[in-house]
Each structure stands twice: as C-alpha cells, then as structure tokens.
Amino acid sequence: MLYIKCPFCGMRSQNEFAYGGDASVKRPELNKEISNNEWDDFVYNRKSLRGKHIELWHHVSGCRQWFKVQRDTATHEIFKTAKMDEQI
Amino acid sequence: MSSISSLNKVHKLGLFGDFQDKNETNLIKIKEIKNINLFQIVKHKKSKQDISNLKIDGVSLPKNLHSSSSSSTRIIWMGPENWFVFSTKNLIPELENFDDQDFAITNLSHSRCIIEIEGDMIYEVLKKGSPLDINKLNEGDCANTVYNGITITIDFVSNNPKIIRILGLRSFGESLYHSITDACLEFGFKSI
Ligand SMILES: [Zn+2]
C-alpha cells in the first residue's frame, strides 16, 4: 500500500488513486509528418525502467485531478508530486 | 428534486444491532437527508472571476477541504474550482445571476444519496471502511474518499455532538447504506 501526496488534498491512501502511465511521454506535434516509428513510440513503447520514474496518477476517488508523481519503481519510494503544470 | 429517495426500500426506522441494555441516547443515529437542492458549481479554467467575495445565500465558497454554511445552505469543496451547494431554499433565481462565461452550474438534486450519522462511535464506523486519516479532521472539514470501495464524500458537520454526512452516488446508495449500517451493528444504532 502506498501513500501518495495529492497536490490538492494532501497525503492519501493509494486506494483513492488510479495509475495513469508514464508522464514523460510527449504527443508528436500537431500537423507534422509523423513516421510509424514515432507513433509506435508515442502509443506503445515504454521504457519500463527500474528506478526513478515520472508517472501520472489520477485522484479518482478524491478531487478528480491528474498530477505527476516521481516514484522509484523498485522500492516504491515516492520522492515528489506536482500539479500538471508544474515541473517535477 | 426527486420525491422518491434512493434509500426508500432500505431505510427502515427502529433500533438495530447491539442496542439492548444500552441507553438510547448513546446509540449511533442514522438519518437520511432528502428533499434538498444540490448544485455543482465549477469555475472554468480560463475564468478570471474573483470568487473571494462571491456568496450564495450569504455563504461564501470554501477553500480546499473545507465547507461553509448557514442555516439553510451548505457549500462543500469537491476539488479545485469545484463545489457542491446544498440548500433547503430554491437557489435557482440566485444562481441564474452567475455568468456562464465563468461558471458551469449543474442541478444534481436527484443524483446523490446523503446519509447522516451521529454519535461518539461514528469515527470508528468510518475507519472500518475508509483509509482516510479521520482523527485529524474537524467540524468544517470535508473530504472525498472511499468506503468499502465506494467513492464517497464526507462532510464533517459537527464535533459536539459528532455528526457527519456521507454522500454517495444515488445508484450506490443502497450498497453504501448496507456498508454503513453493517459497520454500525456492533455499536447499536437507531434509524430515524
Ligand atoms: Zn486530490
């Protein structure tokens, strides 16, 4: 069980949250020619790394906001959380 | 406003659980709050409107994790720029003054079930199903959380006597009611 600090509600139990994937993935620019490989990278390919990772989480049973979490995927330690428009 | 409550079939009045040989005033009291107007107010992201002086039925919009109230109206924080307004008054004429460039207002009067529980042991009842750190919370606080997997909003109405309101989606009402009353059985409760 993790405790996650929502930037709006404070420290809450993982039960209230939903995991939303890698937060470092960027959508290819609009109106630009995109190769199949670039689409693959955006839609499917993930690093799935062991160590510090920036993730999206949704406080789905709380304030219903998305935010960023920096977490170690091996130890589950959470270093930082930030609002979507903040740098982590 | 819906005249048929979502707890119509399950909320039976009387004494239940371990109530024998106990003083009735010490039992948990369970009550349904119904026939109340409920509006959601959401301020648009791009709106520059200053909400600090804004009032609805004389009640201002509360800050994060808080509520504000008068005798007829109660406003709770639901998320950033997002509030629930409960009232026994018809607020529609007042809410019509809100600019739709700044706010989205939705009538949700049909959509929630509200269970009010009162008594010294109600925090224990909450702890059985919810991961929220309840002991830190006080009168005037509110929080969204889960109870046995059901998303709920808890409104801390009063410290003395201890009263809280638990809001759930209407369609989860019966299930939530059973969860809460099951948790109350060991203390004994009175449905009013
Ligand atoms: Zn939150």
PDB file of C-alpha atoms and ligand atoms in Angstrom:
ATOM      1  CA  MET A   1       0.000   0.000   0.000  1.00  0.00           C
ATOM      2  CA  LEU A   2       1.361   3.401  -0.998  1.00  0.00           C
ATOM      3  CA  TYR A   3       0.621   6.769   0.493  1.00  0.00           C
ATOM      4  CA  ILE A   4       0.521   9.404  -2.219  1.00  0.00           C
ATOM      5  CA  LYS A   5       0.531  13.138  -1.606  1.00  0.00           C
ATOM      6  CA  CYS A   6      -2.098  14.684  -3.845  1.00  0.00           C
ATOM      7  CA  PRO A   7      -1.094  18.321  -4.588  1.00  0.00           C
ATOM      8  CA  PHE A   8      -4.669  19.377  -3.740  1.00  0.00           C
ATOM      9  CA  CYS A   9      -5.786  17.031  -0.935  1.00  0.00           C
ATOM     10  CA  GLY A  10      -2.571  16.043   0.831  1.00  0.00           C
ATOM     11  CA  MET A  11      -1.426  12.569   1.889  1.00  0.00           C
ATOM     12  CA  ARG A  12      -3.964   9.889   0.945  1.00  0.00           C
ATOM     13  CA  SER A  13      -4.105   6.144   0.546  1.00  0.00           C
ATOM     14  CA  GLN A  14      -3.394   4.503  -2.790  1.00  0.00           C
ATOM     15  CA  ASN A  15      -6.987   3.132  -2.735  1.00  0.00           C
ATOM     16  CA  GLU A  16      -8.187   6.567  -3.804  1.00  0.00           C
ATOM     17  CA  PHE A  17      -5.926   6.788  -6.870  1.00  0.00           C
ATOM     18  CA  ALA A  18      -5.637   5.300 -10.332  1.00  0.00           C
ATOM     19  CA  TYR A  19      -2.322   4.894 -12.135  1.00  0.00           C
ATOM     20  CA  GLY A  20      -2.106   6.758 -15.430  1.00  0.00           C
ATOM     21  CA  GLY A  21       1.161   5.687 -17.047  1.00  0.00           C
ATOM     22  CA  ASP A  22       4.457   7.350 -17.932  1.00  0.00           C
ATOM     23  CA  ALA A  23       4.316  11.149 -17.542  1.00  0.00           C
ATOM     24  CA  SER A  24       7.335  11.821 -19.718  1.00  0.00           C
ATOM     25  CA  VAL A  25       5.722  10.651 -22.985  1.00  0.00           C
ATOM     26  CA  LYS A  26       5.074  13.581 -25.322  1.00  0.00           C
ATOM     27  CA  ARG A  27       2.500  13.553 -28.095  1.00  0.00           C
ATOM     28  CA  PRO A  28       4.036  14.216 -31.552  1.00  0.00           C
ATOM     29  CA  GLU A  29       3.467  17.765 -32.728  1.00  0.00           C
ATOM     30  CA  LEU A  30       0.193  18.544 -34.476  1.00  0.00           C
ATOM     31  CA  ASN A  31       0.139  18.954 -38.285  1.00  0.00           C
ATOM     32  CA  LYS A  32       3.590  17.427 -38.644  1.00  0.00           C
ATOM     33  CA  GLU A  33       4.504  14.437 -40.793  1.00  0.00           C
ATOM     34  CA  ILE A  34       4.827  11.528 -38.336  1.00  0.00           C
ATOM     35  CA  SER A  35       6.570   8.264 -39.101  1.00  0.00           C
ATOM     36  CA  ASN A  36       5.108   4.942 -37.989  1.00  0.00           C
ATOM     37  CA  ASN A  37       8.029   4.519 -35.629  1.00  0.00           C
ATOM     38  CA  GLU A  38       7.259   7.838 -33.938  1.00  0.00           C
ATOM     39  CA  TRP A  39       3.634   6.775 -33.468  1.00  0.00           C
ATOM     40  CA  ASP A  40       4.762   3.434 -32.062  1.00  0.00           C
ATOM     41  CA  ASP A  41       6.942   5.258 -29.583  1.00  0.00           C
ATOM     42  CA  PHE A  42       4.106   7.539 -28.535  1.00  0.00           C
ATOM     43  CA  VAL A  43       1.381   4.896 -28.305  1.00  0.00           C
ATOM     44  CA  TYR A  44       3.150   1.682 -27.256  1.00  0.00           C
ATOM     45  CA  ASN A  45       6.836   1.789 -26.494  1.00  0.00           C
ATOM     46  CA  ARG A  46       7.664   2.444 -22.843  1.00  0.00           C
ATOM     47  CA  LYS A  47      10.967   2.304 -21.007  1.00  0.00           C
ATOM     48  CA  SER A  48       9.573   0.228 -18.113  1.00  0.00           C
ATOM     49  CA  LEU A  49      12.652   1.126 -16.179  1.00  0.00           C
ATOM     50  CA  ARG A  50      13.857   0.033 -12.787  1.00  0.00           C
ATOM     51  CA  GLY A  51      14.461   3.142 -10.700  1.00  0.00           C
ATOM     52  CA  LYS A  52      13.216   6.720 -10.621  1.00  0.00           C
ATOM     53  CA  HIS A  53      10.242   7.210 -12.879  1.00  0.00           C
ATOM     54  CA  ILE A  54       7.855  10.106 -13.507  1.00  0.00           C
ATOM     55  CA  GLU A  55       4.267   8.899 -13.611  1.00  0.00           C
ATOM     56  CA  LEU A  56       0.738  10.215 -13.987  1.00  0.00           C
ATOM     57  CA  TRP A  57      -1.760   9.461 -11.264  1.00  0.00           C
ATOM     58  CA  HIS A  58      -5.432  10.356 -11.027  1.00  0.00           C
ATOM     59  CA  HIS A  59      -7.070  11.127  -7.694  1.00  0.00           C
ATOM     60  CA  VAL A  60     -10.173   9.399  -8.936  1.00  0.00           C
ATOM     61  CA  SER A  61     -11.922   8.979  -5.573  1.00  0.00           C
ATOM     62  CA  GLY A  62     -10.773  12.386  -4.361  1.00  0.00           C
ATOM     63  CA  CYS A  63     -10.515  15.725  -6.114  1.00  0.00           C
ATOM     64  CA  ARG A  64     -10.543  14.002  -9.543  1.00  0.00           C
ATOM     65  CA  GLN A  65      -7.368  15.761 -10.699  1.00  0.00           C
ATOM     66  CA  TRP A  66      -4.437  14.344 -12.669  1.00  0.00           C
ATOM     67  CA  PHE A  67      -0.958  15.047 -11.334  1.00  0.00           C
ATOM     68  CA  LYS A  68       2.653  13.889 -11.618  1.00  0.00           C
ATOM     69  CA  VAL A  69       4.484  11.576  -9.241  1.00  0.00           C
ATOM     70  CA  GLN A  70       8.196  10.818  -9.143  1.00  0.00           C
ATOM     71  CA  ARG A  71       8.494   7.262  -7.816  1.00  0.00           C
ATOM     72  CA  ASP A  72      11.141   4.564  -7.642  1.00  0.00           C
ATOM     73  CA  THR A  73       9.702   1.524  -9.424  1.00  0.00           C
ATOM     74  CA  ALA A  74      11.944  -0.844  -7.444  1.00  0.00           C
ATOM     75  CA  THR A  75      11.457   0.465  -3.902  1.00  0.00           C
ATOM     76  CA  HIS A  76       8.107   2.289  -4.442  1.00  0.00           C
ATOM     77  CA  GLU A  77       9.552   5.289  -2.632  1.00  0.00           C
ATOM     78  CA  ILE A  78       7.811   8.484  -3.715  1.00  0.00           C
ATOM     79  CA  PHE A  79      10.133  11.491  -3.934  1.00  0.00           C
ATOM     80  CA  LYS A  80       7.874  14.242  -5.210  1.00  0.00           C
ATOM     81  CA  THR A  81       4.428  15.008  -6.539  1.00  0.00           C
ATOM     82  CA  ALA A  82       3.441  18.026  -8.640  1.00  0.00           C
ATOM     83  CA  LYS A  83       0.475  19.585 -10.401  1.00  0.00           C
ATOM     84  CA  MET A  84       0.274  19.002 -14.152  1.00  0.00           C
ATOM     85  CA  ASP A  85       1.555  22.484 -14.998  1.00  0.00           C
ATOM     86  CA  GLU A  86       4.480  22.270 -12.567  1.00  0.00           C
ATOM     87  CA  GLN A  87       7.952  20.904 -13.234  1.00  0.00           C
ATOM     88  CA  ILE A  88       8.944  17.879 -11.186  1.00  0.00           C
TER      89      ILE A  88
ATOM     90  CA  MET B   1     -35.651  17.264  -6.575  1.00  0.00           C
ATOM     91  CA  SER B   2     -36.659  13.629  -6.582  1.00  0.00           C
ATOM     92  CA  SER B   3     -39.597  12.776  -4.360  1.00  0.00           C
ATOM     93  CA  ILE B   4     -38.594   9.094  -4.155  1.00  0.00           C
ATOM     94  CA  SER B   5     -35.409   8.669  -2.209  1.00  0.00           C
ATOM     95  CA  SER B   6     -32.759   6.155  -3.218  1.00  0.00           C
ATOM     96  CA  LEU B   7     -32.943   4.632   0.268  1.00  0.00           C
ATOM     97  CA  ASN B   8     -36.714   4.289   0.110  1.00  0.00           C
ATOM     98  CA  LYS B   9     -36.585   0.491   0.224  1.00  0.00           C
ATOM     99  CA  VAL B  10     -33.794   0.019   2.760  1.00  0.00           C
ATOM    100  CA  HIS B  11     -34.007   2.770   5.352  1.00  0.00           C
ATOM    101  CA  LYS B  12     -36.297   1.248   7.979  1.00  0.00           C
ATOM    102  CA  LEU B  13     -36.843   3.114  11.204  1.00  0.00           C
ATOM    103  CA  GLY B  14     -36.119   1.497  14.552  1.00  0.00           C
ATOM    104  CA  LEU B  15     -33.358   0.074  16.719  1.00  0.00           C
ATOM    105  CA  PHE B  16     -30.822  -2.338  15.255  1.00  0.00           C
ATOM    106  CA  GLY B  17     -27.651  -4.216  16.159  1.00  0.00           C
ATOM    107  CA  ASP B  18     -26.307  -4.378  19.700  1.00  0.00           C
ATOM    108  CA  PHE B  19     -28.719  -1.863  21.220  1.00  0.00           C
ATOM    109  CA  GLN B  20     -30.064  -3.890  24.154  1.00  0.00           C
ATOM    110  CA  ASP B  21     -29.167  -2.740  27.679  1.00  0.00           C
ATOM    111  CA  LYS B  22     -27.811   0.488  26.240  1.00  0.00           C
ATOM    112  CA  ASN B  23     -29.099   3.978  26.772  1.00  0.00           C
ATOM    113  CA  GLU B  24     -30.803   5.037  23.557  1.00  0.00           C
ATOM    114  CA  THR B  25     -29.094   8.425  23.628  1.00  0.00           C
ATOM    115  CA  ASN B  26     -25.700   6.676  23.378  1.00  0.00           C
ATOM    116  CA  LEU B  27     -26.571   4.761  20.219  1.00  0.00           C
ATOM    117  CA  ILE B  28     -25.451   5.860  16.779  1.00  0.00           C
ATOM    118  CA  LYS B  29     -28.220   7.678  14.936  1.00  0.00           C
ATOM    119  CA  ILE B  30     -28.665   7.193  11.213  1.00  0.00           C
ATOM    120  CA  LYS B  31     -30.772   9.541   9.179  1.00  0.00           C
ATOM    121  CA  GLU B  32     -31.288  10.129   5.502  1.00  0.00           C
ATOM    122  CA  ILE B  33     -31.053  13.710   4.263  1.00  0.00           C
ATOM    123  CA  LYS B  34     -33.515  14.106   1.425  1.00  0.00           C
ATOM    124  CA  ASN B  35     -35.655  16.655  -0.371  1.00  0.00           C
ATOM    125  CA  ILE B  36     -32.738  19.005  -0.624  1.00  0.00           C
ATOM    126  CA  ASN B  37     -31.482  21.018  -3.605  1.00  0.00           C
ATOM    127  CA  LEU B  38     -27.969  20.209  -4.770  1.00  0.00           C
ATOM    128  CA  PHE B  39     -25.995  22.180  -7.343  1.00  0.00           C
ATOM    129  CA  GLN B  40     -22.497  21.685  -8.611  1.00  0.00           C
ATOM    130  CA  ILE B  41     -20.573  24.854  -9.384  1.00  0.00           C
ATOM    131  CA  VAL B  42     -17.416  24.599 -11.459  1.00  0.00           C
ATOM    132  CA  LYS B  43     -15.350  27.633 -12.320  1.00  0.00           C
ATOM    133  CA  HIS B  44     -13.924  27.491 -15.834  1.00  0.00           C
ATOM    134  CA  LYS B  45     -10.155  27.174 -16.078  1.00  0.00           C
ATOM    135  CA  LYS B  46      -9.814  30.350 -18.126  1.00  0.00           C
ATOM    136  CA  SER B  47     -12.127  32.435 -15.960  1.00  0.00           C
ATOM    137  CA  LYS B  48     -10.545  35.407 -14.187  1.00  0.00           C
ATOM    138  CA  GLN B  49     -13.509  35.886 -11.842  1.00  0.00           C
ATOM    139  CA  ASP B  50     -12.504  36.587  -8.221  1.00  0.00           C
ATOM    140  CA  ILE B  51     -14.500  34.213  -6.049  1.00  0.00           C
ATOM    141  CA  SER B  52     -13.461  35.597  -2.659  1.00  0.00           C
ATOM    142  CA  ASN B  53     -16.437  37.961  -2.487  1.00  0.00           C
ATOM    143  CA  LEU B  54     -18.883  35.636  -4.143  1.00  0.00           C
ATOM    144  CA  LYS B  55     -21.758  34.484  -1.957  1.00  0.00           C
ATOM    145  CA  ILE B  56     -24.682  32.124  -2.407  1.00  0.00           C
ATOM    146  CA  ASP B  57     -27.497  32.609   0.100  1.00  0.00           C
ATOM    147  CA  GLY B  58     -24.929  34.585   2.121  1.00  0.00           C
ATOM    148  CA  VAL B  59     -22.433  31.703   2.165  1.00  0.00           C
ATOM    149  CA  SER B  60     -19.012  32.075   0.543  1.00  0.00           C
ATOM    150  CA  LEU B  61     -17.251  29.369  -1.486  1.00  0.00           C
ATOM    151  CA  PRO B  62     -14.907  27.470   0.855  1.00  0.00           C
ATOM    152  CA  LYS B  63     -11.207  26.734   0.328  1.00  0.00           C
ATOM    153  CA  ASN B  64      -9.608  23.292  -0.198  1.00  0.00           C
ATOM    154  CA  LEU B  65     -11.018  20.515   2.013  1.00  0.00           C
ATOM    155  CA  HIS B  66     -13.427  22.839   3.843  1.00  0.00           C
ATOM    156  CA  SER B  67     -17.095  23.631   3.977  1.00  0.00           C
ATOM    157  CA  SER B  68     -19.082  26.749   4.791  1.00  0.00           C
ATOM    158  CA  SER B  69     -22.695  27.006   5.833  1.00  0.00           C
ATOM    159  CA  SER B  70     -25.695  28.952   7.004  1.00  0.00           C
ATOM    160  CA  SER B  71     -28.918  27.612   8.488  1.00  0.00           C
ATOM    161  CA  SER B  72     -30.379  26.874   5.047  1.00  0.00           C
ATOM    162  CA  THR B  73     -27.355  26.412   2.746  1.00  0.00           C
ATOM    163  CA  ARG B  74     -24.186  24.385   2.934  1.00  0.00           C
ATOM    164  CA  ILE B  75     -21.282  24.503   0.453  1.00  0.00           C
ATOM    165  CA  ILE B  76     -18.530  21.908   0.324  1.00  0.00           C
ATOM    166  CA  TRP B  77     -15.278  21.841  -1.640  1.00  0.00           C
ATOM    167  CA  MET B  78     -15.174  18.951  -4.128  1.00  0.00           C
ATOM    168  CA  GLY B  79     -11.955  19.688  -5.994  1.00  0.00           C
ATOM    169  CA  PRO B  80     -10.061  22.695  -7.383  1.00  0.00           C
ATOM    170  CA  GLU B  81     -12.629  25.316  -8.520  1.00  0.00           C
ATOM    171  CA  ASN B  82     -15.404  22.799  -7.886  1.00  0.00           C
ATOM    172  CA  TRP B  83     -18.106  22.999  -5.200  1.00  0.00           C
ATOM    173  CA  PHE B  84     -21.340  21.341  -4.142  1.00  0.00           C
ATOM    174  CA  VAL B  85     -24.083  23.619  -2.853  1.00  0.00           C
ATOM    175  CA  PHE B  86     -26.852  22.060  -0.744  1.00  0.00           C
ATOM    176  CA  SER B  87     -29.846  24.083   0.186  1.00  0.00           C
ATOM    177  CA  THR B  88     -33.338  23.789   1.522  1.00  0.00           C
ATOM    178  CA  LYS B  89     -34.061  27.004  -0.380  1.00  0.00           C
ATOM    179  CA  ASN B  90     -34.716  27.302  -4.087  1.00  0.00           C
ATOM    180  CA  LEU B  91     -31.426  28.815  -5.246  1.00  0.00           C
ATOM    181  CA  ILE B  92     -32.199  28.858  -8.961  1.00  0.00           C
ATOM    182  CA  PRO B  93     -33.017  32.617  -9.156  1.00  0.00           C
ATOM    183  CA  GLU B  94     -29.754  33.441  -7.385  1.00  0.00           C
ATOM    184  CA  LEU B  95     -27.673  31.007  -9.448  1.00  0.00           C
ATOM    185  CA  GLU B  96     -29.088  32.416 -12.663  1.00  0.00           C
ATOM    186  CA  ASN B  97     -27.049  35.556 -11.971  1.00  0.00           C
ATOM    187  CA  PHE B  98     -23.817  33.600 -12.392  1.00  0.00           C
ATOM    188  CA  ASP B  99     -22.138  34.303 -15.727  1.00  0.00           C
ATOM    189  CA  ASP B 100     -21.842  31.169 -17.854  1.00  0.00           C
ATOM    190  CA  GLN B 101     -18.561  32.551 -19.199  1.00  0.00           C
ATOM    191  CA  ASP B 102     -17.135  31.935 -15.728  1.00  0.00           C
ATOM    192  CA  PHE B 103     -19.083  29.058 -14.234  1.00  0.00           C
ATOM    193  CA  ALA B 104     -20.782  25.807 -15.163  1.00  0.00           C
ATOM    194  CA  ILE B 105     -23.693  25.094 -12.851  1.00  0.00           C
ATOM    195  CA  THR B 106     -25.464  21.745 -12.816  1.00  0.00           C
ATOM    196  CA  ASN B 107     -28.513  20.682 -10.850  1.00  0.00           C
ATOM    197  CA  LEU B 108     -27.582  17.387  -9.199  1.00  0.00           C
ATOM    198  CA  SER B 109     -30.508  17.224  -6.778  1.00  0.00           C
ATOM    199  CA  HIS B 110     -31.502  13.736  -7.973  1.00  0.00           C
ATOM    200  CA  SER B 111     -28.068  12.290  -8.122  1.00  0.00           C
ATOM    201  CA  ARG B 112     -26.747  11.709  -4.619  1.00  0.00           C
ATOM    202  CA  CYS B 113     -27.832   9.869  -1.523  1.00  0.00           C
ATOM    203  CA  ILE B 114     -26.920  11.530   1.744  1.00  0.00           C
ATOM    204  CA  ILE B 115     -26.631   9.524   4.961  1.00  0.00           C
ATOM    205  CA  GLU B 116     -26.139  11.423   8.206  1.00  0.00           C
ATOM    206  CA  ILE B 117     -24.673   9.555  11.165  1.00  0.00           C
ATOM    207  CA  GLU B 118     -24.385  10.908  14.674  1.00  0.00           C
ATOM    208  CA  GLY B 119     -22.749   9.582  17.823  1.00  0.00           C
ATOM    209  CA  ASP B 120     -19.494   9.137  19.694  1.00  0.00           C
ATOM    210  CA  MET B 121     -18.517   5.988  17.768  1.00  0.00           C
ATOM    211  CA  ILE B 122     -19.036   7.265  14.216  1.00  0.00           C
ATOM    212  CA  TYR B 123     -15.301   7.720  13.571  1.00  0.00           C
ATOM    213  CA  GLU B 124     -14.868   4.025  14.336  1.00  0.00           C
ATOM    214  CA  VAL B 125     -17.606   3.298  11.811  1.00  0.00           C
ATOM    215  CA  LEU B 126     -15.733   5.324   9.177  1.00  0.00           C
ATOM    216  CA  LYS B 127     -12.402   3.703   9.979  1.00  0.00           C
ATOM    217  CA  LYS B 128     -13.811   0.261   9.216  1.00  0.00           C
ATOM    218  CA  GLY B 129     -14.242   1.056   5.528  1.00  0.00           C
ATOM    219  CA  SER B 130     -12.191   4.122   4.712  1.00  0.00           C
ATOM    220  CA  PRO B 131      -8.418   4.752   4.543  1.00  0.00           C
ATOM    221  CA  LEU B 132      -8.841   8.438   5.418  1.00  0.00           C
ATOM    222  CA  ASP B 133      -6.918   9.779   8.440  1.00  0.00           C
ATOM    223  CA  ILE B 134     -10.111  10.714  10.216  1.00  0.00           C
ATOM    224  CA  ASN B 135      -8.741  11.711  13.618  1.00  0.00           C
ATOM    225  CA  LYS B 136      -7.114  14.795  12.086  1.00  0.00           C
ATOM    226  CA  LEU B 137     -10.420  16.096  10.760  1.00  0.00           C
ATOM    227  CA  ASN B 138     -12.762  18.522  12.427  1.00  0.00           C
ATOM    228  CA  GLU B 139     -16.011  20.362  12.084  1.00  0.00           C
ATOM    229  CA  GLY B 140     -15.977  22.352   8.840  1.00  0.00           C
ATOM    230  CA  ASP B 141     -13.721  19.904   7.003  1.00  0.00           C
ATOM    231  CA  CYS B 142     -14.762  17.736   4.100  1.00  0.00           C
ATOM    232  CA  ALA B 143     -13.039  15.047   2.082  1.00  0.00           C
ATOM    233  CA  ASN B 144     -13.594  12.771  -0.859  1.00  0.00           C
ATOM    234  CA  THR B 145     -12.519   9.216  -0.207  1.00  0.00           C
ATOM    235  CA  VAL B 146     -13.689   5.610  -0.493  1.00  0.00           C
ATOM    236  CA  TYR B 147     -15.774   3.399   1.786  1.00  0.00           C
ATOM    237  CA  ASN B 148     -15.515  -0.336   1.077  1.00  0.00           C
ATOM    238  CA  GLY B 149     -14.647   0.561  -2.499  1.00  0.00           C
ATOM    239  CA  ILE B 150     -17.471   3.069  -2.983  1.00  0.00           C
ATOM    240  CA  THR B 151     -16.432   6.639  -3.755  1.00  0.00           C
ATOM    241  CA  ILE B 152     -17.913   8.933  -1.112  1.00  0.00           C
ATOM    242  CA  THR B 153     -17.747  12.489   0.145  1.00  0.00           C
ATOM    243  CA  ILE B 154     -17.568  13.033   3.873  1.00  0.00           C
ATOM    244  CA  ASP B 155     -18.858  16.288   5.294  1.00  0.00           C
ATOM    245  CA  PHE B 156     -17.868  16.872   8.938  1.00  0.00           C
ATOM    246  CA  VAL B 157     -20.920  18.741  10.177  1.00  0.00           C
ATOM    247  CA  SER B 158     -20.291  18.978  13.905  1.00  0.00           C
ATOM    248  CA  ASN B 159     -17.764  17.979  16.576  1.00  0.00           C
ATOM    249  CA  ASN B 160     -20.084  18.012  19.539  1.00  0.00           C
ATOM    250  CA  PRO B 161     -22.244  16.029  19.070  1.00  0.00           C
ATOM    251  CA  LYS B 162     -20.203  14.213  16.433  1.00  0.00           C
ATOM    252  CA  ILE B 163     -22.153  14.395  13.180  1.00  0.00           C
ATOM    253  CA  ILE B 164     -21.010  13.582   9.681  1.00  0.00           C
ATOM    254  CA  ARG B 165     -22.769  13.325   6.365  1.00  0.00           C
ATOM    255  CA  ILE B 166     -21.750  10.704   3.857  1.00  0.00           C
ATOM    256  CA  LEU B 167     -22.603  11.348   0.229  1.00  0.00           C
ATOM    257  CA  GLY B 168     -22.542   8.688  -2.421  1.00  0.00           C
ATOM    258  CA  LEU B 169     -23.843   8.408  -5.932  1.00  0.00           C
ATOM    259  CA  ARG B 170     -27.567   7.657  -5.864  1.00  0.00           C
ATOM    260  CA  SER B 171     -27.118   4.341  -7.677  1.00  0.00           C
ATOM    261  CA  PHE B 172     -24.664   3.215  -4.986  1.00  0.00           C
ATOM    262  CA  GLY B 173     -26.999   4.390  -2.231  1.00  0.00           C
ATOM    263  CA  GLU B 174     -28.382   1.043  -1.098  1.00  0.00           C
ATOM    264  CA  SER B 175     -24.991  -0.602  -1.190  1.00  0.00           C
ATOM    265  CA  LEU B 176     -23.418   2.263   0.751  1.00  0.00           C
ATOM    266  CA  TYR B 177     -26.267   2.204   3.267  1.00  0.00           C
ATOM    267  CA  HIS B 178     -25.722  -1.529   3.885  1.00  0.00           C
ATOM    268  CA  SER B 179     -21.983  -0.961   4.286  1.00  0.00           C
ATOM    269  CA  ILE B 180     -22.516   1.800   6.838  1.00  0.00           C
ATOM    270  CA  THR B 181     -25.255   0.038   8.800  1.00  0.00           C
ATOM    271  CA  ASP B 182     -23.229  -3.212   8.885  1.00  0.00           C
ATOM    272  CA  ALA B 183     -20.365  -1.266  10.408  1.00  0.00           C
ATOM    273  CA  CYS B 184     -22.747   0.284  12.959  1.00  0.00           C
ATOM    274  CA  LEU B 185     -24.241  -3.010  14.146  1.00  0.00           C
ATOM    275  CA  GLU B 186     -21.673  -3.726  16.856  1.00  0.00           C
ATOM    276  CA  PHE B 187     -22.320  -0.321  18.471  1.00  0.00           C
ATOM    277  CA  GLY B 188     -26.080  -0.492  18.078  1.00  0.00           C
ATOM    278  CA  PHE B 189     -27.886   2.143  16.047  1.00  0.00           C
ATOM    279  CA  LYS B 190     -31.160   3.926  15.783  1.00  0.00           C
ATOM    280  CA  SER B 191     -32.617   4.708  12.371  1.00  0.00           C
ATOM    281  CA  ILE B 192     -34.541   7.948  12.481  1.00  0.00           C
TER     282      ILE B 192
HETATM  283 ZN    ZN C   1      -6.757  15.138  -4.617  1.00  0.00          ZN
END
